[in-house]
CSV table of C-alpha atoms in Angstrom, one decimal:
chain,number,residue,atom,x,y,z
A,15,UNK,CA,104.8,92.0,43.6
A,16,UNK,CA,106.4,95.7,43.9
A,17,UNK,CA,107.3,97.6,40.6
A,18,UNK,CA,109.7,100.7,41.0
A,19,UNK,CA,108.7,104.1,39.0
A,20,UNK,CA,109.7,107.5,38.6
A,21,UNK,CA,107.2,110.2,39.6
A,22,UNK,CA,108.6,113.7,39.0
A,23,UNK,CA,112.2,113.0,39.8
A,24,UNK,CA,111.4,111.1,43.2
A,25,UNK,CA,111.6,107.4,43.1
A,26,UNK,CA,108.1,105.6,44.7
A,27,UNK,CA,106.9,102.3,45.4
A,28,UNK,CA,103.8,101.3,44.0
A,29,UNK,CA,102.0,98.5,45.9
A,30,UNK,CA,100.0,96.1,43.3
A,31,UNK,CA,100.1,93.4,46.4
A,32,UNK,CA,96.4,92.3,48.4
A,33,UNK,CA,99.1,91.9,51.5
A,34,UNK,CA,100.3,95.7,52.5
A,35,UNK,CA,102.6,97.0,55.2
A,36,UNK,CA,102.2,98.2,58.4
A,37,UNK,CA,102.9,101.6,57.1
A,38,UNK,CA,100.5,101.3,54.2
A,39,UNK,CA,97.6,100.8,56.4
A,40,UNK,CA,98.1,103.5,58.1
A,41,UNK,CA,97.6,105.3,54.9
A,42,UNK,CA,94.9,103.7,54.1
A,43,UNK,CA,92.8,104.5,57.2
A,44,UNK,CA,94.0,108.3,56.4
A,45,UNK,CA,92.8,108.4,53.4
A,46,UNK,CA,89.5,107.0,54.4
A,47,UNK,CA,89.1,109.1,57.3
A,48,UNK,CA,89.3,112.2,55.2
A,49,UNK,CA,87.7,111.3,51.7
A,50,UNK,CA,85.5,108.2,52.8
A,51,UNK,CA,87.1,105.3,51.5
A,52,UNK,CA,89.9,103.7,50.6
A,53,UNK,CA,92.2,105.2,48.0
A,54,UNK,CA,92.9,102.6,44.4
A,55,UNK,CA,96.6,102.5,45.3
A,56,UNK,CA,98.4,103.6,47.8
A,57,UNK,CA,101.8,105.3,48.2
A,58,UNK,CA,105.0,105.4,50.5
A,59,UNK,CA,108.3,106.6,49.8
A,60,UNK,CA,111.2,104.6,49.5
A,61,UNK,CA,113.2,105.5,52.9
A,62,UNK,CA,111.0,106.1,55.8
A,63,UNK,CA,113.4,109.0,56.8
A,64,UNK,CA,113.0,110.7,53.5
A,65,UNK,CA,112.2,114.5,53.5
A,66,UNK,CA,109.8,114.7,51.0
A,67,UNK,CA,108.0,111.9,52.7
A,68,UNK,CA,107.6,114.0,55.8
A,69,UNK,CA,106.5,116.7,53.6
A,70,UNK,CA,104.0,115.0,52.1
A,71,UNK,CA,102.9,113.5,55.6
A,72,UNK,CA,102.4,117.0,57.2
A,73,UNK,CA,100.1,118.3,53.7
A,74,UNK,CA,97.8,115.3,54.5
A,75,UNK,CA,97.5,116.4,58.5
A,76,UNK,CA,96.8,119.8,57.3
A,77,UNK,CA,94.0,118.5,55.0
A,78,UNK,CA,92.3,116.7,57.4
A,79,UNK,CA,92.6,119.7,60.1
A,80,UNK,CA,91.1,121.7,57.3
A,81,UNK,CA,88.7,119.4,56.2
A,82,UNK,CA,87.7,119.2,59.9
A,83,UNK,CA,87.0,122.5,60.3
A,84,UNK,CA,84.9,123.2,57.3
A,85,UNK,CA,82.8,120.4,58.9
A,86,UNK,CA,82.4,122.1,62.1
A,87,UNK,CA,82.0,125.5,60.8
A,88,UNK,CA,79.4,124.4,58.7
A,89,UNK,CA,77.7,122.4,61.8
A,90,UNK,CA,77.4,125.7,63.2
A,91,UNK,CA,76.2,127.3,60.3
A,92,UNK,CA,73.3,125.4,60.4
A,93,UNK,CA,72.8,125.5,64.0
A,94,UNK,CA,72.5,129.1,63.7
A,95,UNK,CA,69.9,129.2,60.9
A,96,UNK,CA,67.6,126.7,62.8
A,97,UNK,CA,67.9,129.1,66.0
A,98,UNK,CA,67.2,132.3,63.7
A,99,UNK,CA,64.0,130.7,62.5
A,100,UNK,CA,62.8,129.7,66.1
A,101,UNK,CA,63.7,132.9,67.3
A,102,UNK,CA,61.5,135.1,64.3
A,103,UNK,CA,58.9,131.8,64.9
A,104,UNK,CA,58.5,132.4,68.8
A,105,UNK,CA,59.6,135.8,69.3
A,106,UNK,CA,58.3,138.4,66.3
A,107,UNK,CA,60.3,141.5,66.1
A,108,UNK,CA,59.0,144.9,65.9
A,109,UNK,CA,57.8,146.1,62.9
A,110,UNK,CA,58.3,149.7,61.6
A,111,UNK,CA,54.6,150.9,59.6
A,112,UNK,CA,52.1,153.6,61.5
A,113,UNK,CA,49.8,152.1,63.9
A,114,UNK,CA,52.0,149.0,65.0
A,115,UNK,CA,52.1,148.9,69.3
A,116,UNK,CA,53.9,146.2,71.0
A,117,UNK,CA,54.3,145.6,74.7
A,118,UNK,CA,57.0,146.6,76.8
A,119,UNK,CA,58.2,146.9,80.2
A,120,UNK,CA,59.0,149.6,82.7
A,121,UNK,CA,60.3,149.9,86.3
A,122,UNK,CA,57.8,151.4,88.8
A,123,UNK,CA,60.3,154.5,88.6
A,124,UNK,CA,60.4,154.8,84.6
A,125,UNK,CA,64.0,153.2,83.9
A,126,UNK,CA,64.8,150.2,81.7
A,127,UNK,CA,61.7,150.4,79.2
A,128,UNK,CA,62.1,147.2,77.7
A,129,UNK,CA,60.5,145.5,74.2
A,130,UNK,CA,58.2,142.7,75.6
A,131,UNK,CA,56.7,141.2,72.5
A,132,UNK,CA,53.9,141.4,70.2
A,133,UNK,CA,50.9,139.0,68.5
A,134,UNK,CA,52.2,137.4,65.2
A,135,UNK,CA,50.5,138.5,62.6
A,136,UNK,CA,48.6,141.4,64.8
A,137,UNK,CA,49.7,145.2,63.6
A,138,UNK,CA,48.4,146.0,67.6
A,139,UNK,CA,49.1,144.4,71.2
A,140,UNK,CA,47.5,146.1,73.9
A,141,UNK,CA,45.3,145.3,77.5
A,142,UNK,CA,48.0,143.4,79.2
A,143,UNK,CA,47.6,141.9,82.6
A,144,UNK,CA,50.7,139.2,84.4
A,145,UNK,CA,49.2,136.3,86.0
A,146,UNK,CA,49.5,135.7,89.4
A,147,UNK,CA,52.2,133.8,89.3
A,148,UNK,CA,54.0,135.8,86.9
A,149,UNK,CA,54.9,133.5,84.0
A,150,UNK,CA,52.7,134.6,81.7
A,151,UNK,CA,51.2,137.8,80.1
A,152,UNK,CA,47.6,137.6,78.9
A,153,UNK,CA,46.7,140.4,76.5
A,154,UNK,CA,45.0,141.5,73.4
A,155,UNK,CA,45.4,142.2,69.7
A,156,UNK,CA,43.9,143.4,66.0
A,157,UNK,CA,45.2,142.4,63.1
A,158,UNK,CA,44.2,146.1,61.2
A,159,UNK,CA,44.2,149.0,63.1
A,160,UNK,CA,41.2,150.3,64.2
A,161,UNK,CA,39.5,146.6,63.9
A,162,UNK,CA,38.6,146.3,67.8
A,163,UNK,CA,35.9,144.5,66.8
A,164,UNK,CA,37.6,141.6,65.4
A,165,UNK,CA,40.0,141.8,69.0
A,166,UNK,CA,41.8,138.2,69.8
A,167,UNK,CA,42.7,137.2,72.7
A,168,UNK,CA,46.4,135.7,73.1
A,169,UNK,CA,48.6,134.3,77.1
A,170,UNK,CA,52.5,134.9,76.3
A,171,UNK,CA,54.9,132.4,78.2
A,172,UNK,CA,57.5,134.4,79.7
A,173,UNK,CA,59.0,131.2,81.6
A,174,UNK,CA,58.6,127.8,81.9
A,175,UNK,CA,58.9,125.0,79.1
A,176,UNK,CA,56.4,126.6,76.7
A,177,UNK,CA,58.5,129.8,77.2
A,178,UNK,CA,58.3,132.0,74.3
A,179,UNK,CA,55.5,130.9,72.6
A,180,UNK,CA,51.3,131.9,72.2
A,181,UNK,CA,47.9,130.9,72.3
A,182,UNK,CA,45.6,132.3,70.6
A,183,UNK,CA,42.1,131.9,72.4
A,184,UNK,CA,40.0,133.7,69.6
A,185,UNK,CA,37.7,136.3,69.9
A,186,UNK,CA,38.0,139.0,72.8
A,187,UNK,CA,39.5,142.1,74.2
A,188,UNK,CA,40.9,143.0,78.0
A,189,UNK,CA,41.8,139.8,79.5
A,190,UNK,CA,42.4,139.5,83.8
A,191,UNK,CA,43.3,136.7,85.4
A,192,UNK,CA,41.6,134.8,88.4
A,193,UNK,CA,43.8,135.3,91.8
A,194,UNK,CA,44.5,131.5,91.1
A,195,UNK,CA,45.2,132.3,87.7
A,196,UNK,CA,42.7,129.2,86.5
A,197,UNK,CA,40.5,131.8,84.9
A,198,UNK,CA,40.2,134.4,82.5
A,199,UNK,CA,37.3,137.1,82.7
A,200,UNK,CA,37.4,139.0,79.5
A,201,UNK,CA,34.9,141.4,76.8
A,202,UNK,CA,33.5,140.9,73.4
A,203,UNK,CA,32.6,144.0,71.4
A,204,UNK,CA,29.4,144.1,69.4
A,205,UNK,CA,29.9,142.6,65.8
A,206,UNK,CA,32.6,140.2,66.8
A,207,UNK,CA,33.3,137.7,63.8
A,208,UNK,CA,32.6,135.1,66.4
A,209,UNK,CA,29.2,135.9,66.5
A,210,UNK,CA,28.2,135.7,70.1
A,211,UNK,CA,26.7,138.8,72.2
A,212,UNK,CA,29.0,141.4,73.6
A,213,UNK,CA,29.6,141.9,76.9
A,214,UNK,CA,31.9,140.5,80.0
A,215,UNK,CA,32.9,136.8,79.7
A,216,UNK,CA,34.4,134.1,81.6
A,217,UNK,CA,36.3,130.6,80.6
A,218,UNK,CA,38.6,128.5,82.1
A,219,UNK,CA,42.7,129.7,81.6
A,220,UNK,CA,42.9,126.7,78.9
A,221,UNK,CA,39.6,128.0,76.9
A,222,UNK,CA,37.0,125.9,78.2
A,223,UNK,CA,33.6,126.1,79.5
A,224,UNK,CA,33.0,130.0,78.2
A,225,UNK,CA,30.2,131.8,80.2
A,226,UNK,CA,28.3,135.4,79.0
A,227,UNK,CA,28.1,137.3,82.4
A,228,UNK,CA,27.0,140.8,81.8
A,229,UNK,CA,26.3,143.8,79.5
A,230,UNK,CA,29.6,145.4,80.5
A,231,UNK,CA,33.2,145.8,79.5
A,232,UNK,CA,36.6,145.9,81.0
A,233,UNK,CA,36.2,143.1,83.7
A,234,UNK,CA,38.8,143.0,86.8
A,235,UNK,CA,38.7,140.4,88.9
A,236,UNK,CA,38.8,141.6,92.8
A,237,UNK,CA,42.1,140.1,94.8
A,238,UNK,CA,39.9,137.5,96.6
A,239,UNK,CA,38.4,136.3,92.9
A,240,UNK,CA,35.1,136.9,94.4
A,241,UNK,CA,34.4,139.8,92.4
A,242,UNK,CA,34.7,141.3,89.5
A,243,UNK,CA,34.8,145.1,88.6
A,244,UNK,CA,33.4,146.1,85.3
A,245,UNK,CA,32.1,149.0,83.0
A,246,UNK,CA,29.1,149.5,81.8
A,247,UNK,CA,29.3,152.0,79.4
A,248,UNK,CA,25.3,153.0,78.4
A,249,UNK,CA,25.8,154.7,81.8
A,250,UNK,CA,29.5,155.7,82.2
A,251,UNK,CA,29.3,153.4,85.8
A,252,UNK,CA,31.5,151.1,87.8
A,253,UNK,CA,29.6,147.7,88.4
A,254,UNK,CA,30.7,145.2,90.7
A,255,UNK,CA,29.8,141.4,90.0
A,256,UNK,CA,29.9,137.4,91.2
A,257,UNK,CA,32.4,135.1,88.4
A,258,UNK,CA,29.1,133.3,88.4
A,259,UNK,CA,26.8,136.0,86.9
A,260,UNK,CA,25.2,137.0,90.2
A,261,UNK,CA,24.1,139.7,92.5
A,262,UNK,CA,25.6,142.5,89.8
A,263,UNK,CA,25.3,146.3,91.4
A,264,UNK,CA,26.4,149.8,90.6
A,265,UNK,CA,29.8,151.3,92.7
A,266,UNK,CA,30.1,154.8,90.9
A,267,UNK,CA,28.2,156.9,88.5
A,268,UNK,CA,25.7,158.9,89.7
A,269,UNK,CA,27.2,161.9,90.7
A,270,UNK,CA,30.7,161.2,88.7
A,271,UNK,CA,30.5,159.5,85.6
A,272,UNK,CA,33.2,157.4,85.1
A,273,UNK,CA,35.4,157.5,81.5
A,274,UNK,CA,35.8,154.5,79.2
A,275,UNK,CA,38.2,151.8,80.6
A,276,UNK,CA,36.8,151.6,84.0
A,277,UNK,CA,39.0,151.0,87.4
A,278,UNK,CA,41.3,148.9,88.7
A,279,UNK,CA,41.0,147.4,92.4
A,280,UNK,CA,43.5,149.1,95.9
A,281,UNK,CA,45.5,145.5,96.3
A,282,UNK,CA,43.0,145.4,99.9
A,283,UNK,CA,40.0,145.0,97.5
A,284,UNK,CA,38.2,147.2,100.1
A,285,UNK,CA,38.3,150.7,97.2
A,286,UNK,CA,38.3,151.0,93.2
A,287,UNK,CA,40.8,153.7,91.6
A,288,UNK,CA,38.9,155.0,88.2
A,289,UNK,CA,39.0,158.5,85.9
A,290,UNK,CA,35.4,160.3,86.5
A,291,UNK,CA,33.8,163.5,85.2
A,292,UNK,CA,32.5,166.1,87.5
A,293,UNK,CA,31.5,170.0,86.7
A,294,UNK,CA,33.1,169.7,83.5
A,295,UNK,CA,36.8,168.8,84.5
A,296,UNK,CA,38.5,164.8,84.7
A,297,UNK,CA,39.2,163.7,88.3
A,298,UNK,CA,41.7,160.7,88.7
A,299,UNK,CA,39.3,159.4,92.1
A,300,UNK,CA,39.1,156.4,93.9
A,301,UNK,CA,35.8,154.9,95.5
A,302,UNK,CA,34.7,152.3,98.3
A,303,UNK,CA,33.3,149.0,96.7
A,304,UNK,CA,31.0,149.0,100.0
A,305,UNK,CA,29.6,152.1,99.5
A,306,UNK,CA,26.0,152.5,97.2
A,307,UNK,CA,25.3,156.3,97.5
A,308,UNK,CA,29.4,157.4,96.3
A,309,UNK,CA,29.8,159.5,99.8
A,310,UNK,CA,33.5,157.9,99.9
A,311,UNK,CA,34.4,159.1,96.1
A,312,UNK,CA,38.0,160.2,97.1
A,313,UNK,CA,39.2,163.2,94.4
A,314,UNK,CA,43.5,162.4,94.1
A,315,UNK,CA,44.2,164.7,91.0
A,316,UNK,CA,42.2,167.2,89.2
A,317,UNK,CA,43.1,168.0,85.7
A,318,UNK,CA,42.8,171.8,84.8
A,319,UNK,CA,44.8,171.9,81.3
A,320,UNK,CA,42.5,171.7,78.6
A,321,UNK,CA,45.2,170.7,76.4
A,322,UNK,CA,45.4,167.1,78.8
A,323,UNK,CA,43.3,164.4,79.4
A,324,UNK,CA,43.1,162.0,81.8
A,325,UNK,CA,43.2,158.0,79.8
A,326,UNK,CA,42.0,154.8,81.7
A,327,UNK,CA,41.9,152.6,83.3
A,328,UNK,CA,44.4,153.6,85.9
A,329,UNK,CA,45.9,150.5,88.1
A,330,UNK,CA,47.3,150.1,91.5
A,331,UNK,CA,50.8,149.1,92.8
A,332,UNK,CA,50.5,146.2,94.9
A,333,UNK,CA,51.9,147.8,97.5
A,334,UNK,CA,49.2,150.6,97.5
A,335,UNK,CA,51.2,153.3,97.5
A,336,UNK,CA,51.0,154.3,93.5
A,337,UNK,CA,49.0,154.6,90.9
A,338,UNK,CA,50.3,154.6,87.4
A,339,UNK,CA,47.9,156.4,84.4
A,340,UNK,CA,48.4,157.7,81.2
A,341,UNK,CA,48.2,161.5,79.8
A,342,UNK,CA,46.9,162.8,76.8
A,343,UNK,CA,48.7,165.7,75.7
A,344,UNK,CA,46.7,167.2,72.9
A,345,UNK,CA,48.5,170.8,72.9
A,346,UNK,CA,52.1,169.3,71.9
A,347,UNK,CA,50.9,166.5,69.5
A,348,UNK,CA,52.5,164.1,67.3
A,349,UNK,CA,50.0,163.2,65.8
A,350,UNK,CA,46.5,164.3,65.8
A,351,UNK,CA,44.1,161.6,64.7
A,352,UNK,CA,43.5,158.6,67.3
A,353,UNK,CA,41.9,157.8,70.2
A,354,UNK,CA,44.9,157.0,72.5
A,355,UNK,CA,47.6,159.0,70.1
A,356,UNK,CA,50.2,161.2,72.2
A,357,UNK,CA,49.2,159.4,75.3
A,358,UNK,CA,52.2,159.3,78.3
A,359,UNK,CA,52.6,157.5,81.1
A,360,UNK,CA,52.1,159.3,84.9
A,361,UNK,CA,52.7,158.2,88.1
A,362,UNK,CA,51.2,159.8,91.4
A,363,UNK,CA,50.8,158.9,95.1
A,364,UNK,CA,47.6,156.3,96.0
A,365,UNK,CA,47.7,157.9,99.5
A,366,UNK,CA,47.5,162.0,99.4
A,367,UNK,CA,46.3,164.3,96.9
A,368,UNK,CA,49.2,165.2,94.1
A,369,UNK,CA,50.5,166.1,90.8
A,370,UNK,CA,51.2,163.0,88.5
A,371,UNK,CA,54.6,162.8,87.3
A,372,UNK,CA,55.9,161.6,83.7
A,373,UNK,CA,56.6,158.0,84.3
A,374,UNK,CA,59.6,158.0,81.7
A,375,UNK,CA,62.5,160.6,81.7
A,376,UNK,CA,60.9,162.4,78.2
A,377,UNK,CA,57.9,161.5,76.2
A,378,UNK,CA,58.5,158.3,74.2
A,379,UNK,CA,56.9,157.0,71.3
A,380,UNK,CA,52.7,158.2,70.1
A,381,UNK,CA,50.6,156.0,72.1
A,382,UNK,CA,51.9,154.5,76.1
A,383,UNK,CA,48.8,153.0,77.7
A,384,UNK,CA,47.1,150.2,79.4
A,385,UNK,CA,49.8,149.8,81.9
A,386,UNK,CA,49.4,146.7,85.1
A,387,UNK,CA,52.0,145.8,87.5
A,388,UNK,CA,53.7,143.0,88.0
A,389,UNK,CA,52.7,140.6,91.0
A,390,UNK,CA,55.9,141.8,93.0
A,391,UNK,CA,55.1,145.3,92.1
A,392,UNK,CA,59.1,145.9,90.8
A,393,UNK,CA,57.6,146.0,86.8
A,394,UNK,CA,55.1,147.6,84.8
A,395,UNK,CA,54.1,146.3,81.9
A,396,UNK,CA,51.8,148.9,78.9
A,397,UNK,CA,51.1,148.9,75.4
A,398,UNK,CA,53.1,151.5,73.2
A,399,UNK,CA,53.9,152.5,69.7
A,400,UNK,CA,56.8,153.7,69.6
């Protein structure tokens, strides 16, 4: 049954009937597609070729475009939040307080200094060293400056499915990687909340199997992995040692004591570059690992300022013909308290005597230290505040 009525001037037929048109189930698939069922009653006008019908036709289409792009934008609206939370989750940003040092990136010849990362949760990142393979960073951190002693140890995937994301291995300072990268040599300071006696370590790269090797610090493994270089600091010497805890002997220290940090191995593993002390001035020196009585200490810079000195441990292109170290520039400081504050990084020829040169274009940020090259020699990778 159809019953005729009047709705603002137009005239309208209003189904009542369970048996519809063609035409009204059209309508009735509209309305469902854009509110989600079907409408109580449904209209159509009384002459298929009547304006207002068309009208009304066109409003509906522009509806359901609309209604169909509120859906989408808010589709991507949510998108965007959940890949804003991954990205603080995986990736923290820099934070602005005194004290906090991040890692960044450099080219061997001081262009494109680059934000890296930095340890959730750690107000300093510092000690960085690529694996072999170069996708991933192993480094350290503190959660309060100042706190070396409660130092963790984190690896930073730079590719690769696990990219962007941390492990924390606990306790430790000064990681280096194994030339097959499927170990990690690494320090523990004296009080450590873990507990266990200071001195160089050793564990598998997944944190397994954890081995006490020496009373020393600042282990680097030698580019065969049969080696490791390391500092023991009661007498300001280089010590040379076996992953496995044997046949440990002195390199340099007798007639140059060597500053804190240590040395880095010449990519030939055949000479150690290091900062030593000799009639009262800082000498930027390489030595033979060979040699027992230091006739083959090599002197490469000499600092004279007073108002500079010489921060290690230096490191090695892998192409042996750099070596990057930083500066301390006490005269012009920004700040005065700190062990590594105003420190700048200085390049200078592995392969004649010469004048470093600052790394960067002009001094940037309070503290640049710690840097290691990347296995292709193309990147250098350092701890700054800044």
């Amino acid at each position: 049954m159809v019953k005729r009525i009047l709705l603002g001037g137009i005239v309208l037929s209003v189904a009542l009937s369970a048996t519809l048109c063609q035409g009204q189930e059209s309508e009735r698939s509209t309305f469902s597609r854009l509110f989600g069922g079907s409408p109580a009653v449904a209209y159509s006008a009384r002459q298929p070729d009547d304006p207002i019908d068309q009208l009304r036709r066109n409003l509906m289409e522009q509806m359901r475009a609309a209604s169909q792009s509120l859906q989408m934008l808010e589709a991507v609206k949510r998108e965007l939040a959940r890949e804003t939370a991954k990205k603080d989750a995986d990736e923290p940003t820099r934070r602005g307080e005194d004290g906090f040092r991040a890692l960044y990136t450099i080219d061997r010849d001081g262009s494109k200094a680059k934000y890296l990362t930095a340890a959730p949760g750690m107000i300093s990142s510092s000690s960085p060293e690529f694996s072999h393979d170069g996708t991933m960073v192993a480094f350290d951190a503190v959660g309060t400056v100042g706190s070396l002693g409660d130092c963790h140890l984190f690896v930073y995937a730079l590719e690769g499915p696990f990219k962007g994301m941390f492990k924390d291995f606990g306790c430790g300072n000064v990681p280096t990687w194994s030339p097959d990268d499927k170990q990690i040599a690494y320090m523990l300071n004296p009080g450590n909340p873990c507990g266990v006696e200071w001195g160089t370590w050793i564990m598998n790269a997944d944190g397994s199997q954890r081995k006490r090797l020496c009373n020393a610090w600042y282990p680097r493994f030698s580019p065969d992995g049969k080696l490791l270089q390391v500092y023991a600091s009661q007498s300001s010497a280089i010590h040379v040692i076996e992953p496995n805890g044997r046949n440990e002997r002195k390199i340099v220290g007798e007639t140059m004591p060597v500053k804190y940090g240590g040395g880095t191995w010449s990519p030939e593993g055949n000479r150690i570059v290091f900062i030593g002390t000799r009639d009262g001035k800082e000498h930027l020196a390489t030595v033979a690992v060979d040699d027992d009585d230091e006739r083959s200490i090599r002197i490469l810079y000499t600092e004279r300022d007073e108002d500079r000195a010489l921060v290690g441990p230096p490191t090695w292109s892998p192409d042996g013909k750099q070596i990057v170290l930083a500066i301390q520039d006490r005269k012009n400081s920004r700040r005065s308290s700190g062990r590594w504050h105003n420190t700048y990084l200085h390049s200078i020829s592995a392969e004649v005597p010469d004048e470093p040169v600052l790394l960067q274009p002009t001094k940037a940020g309070l503290i640049n230290r710690s840097p290691m090259w990347s296995p292709d020699g193309k990147t250098i990778v350092f701890s700054s505040e800044r």
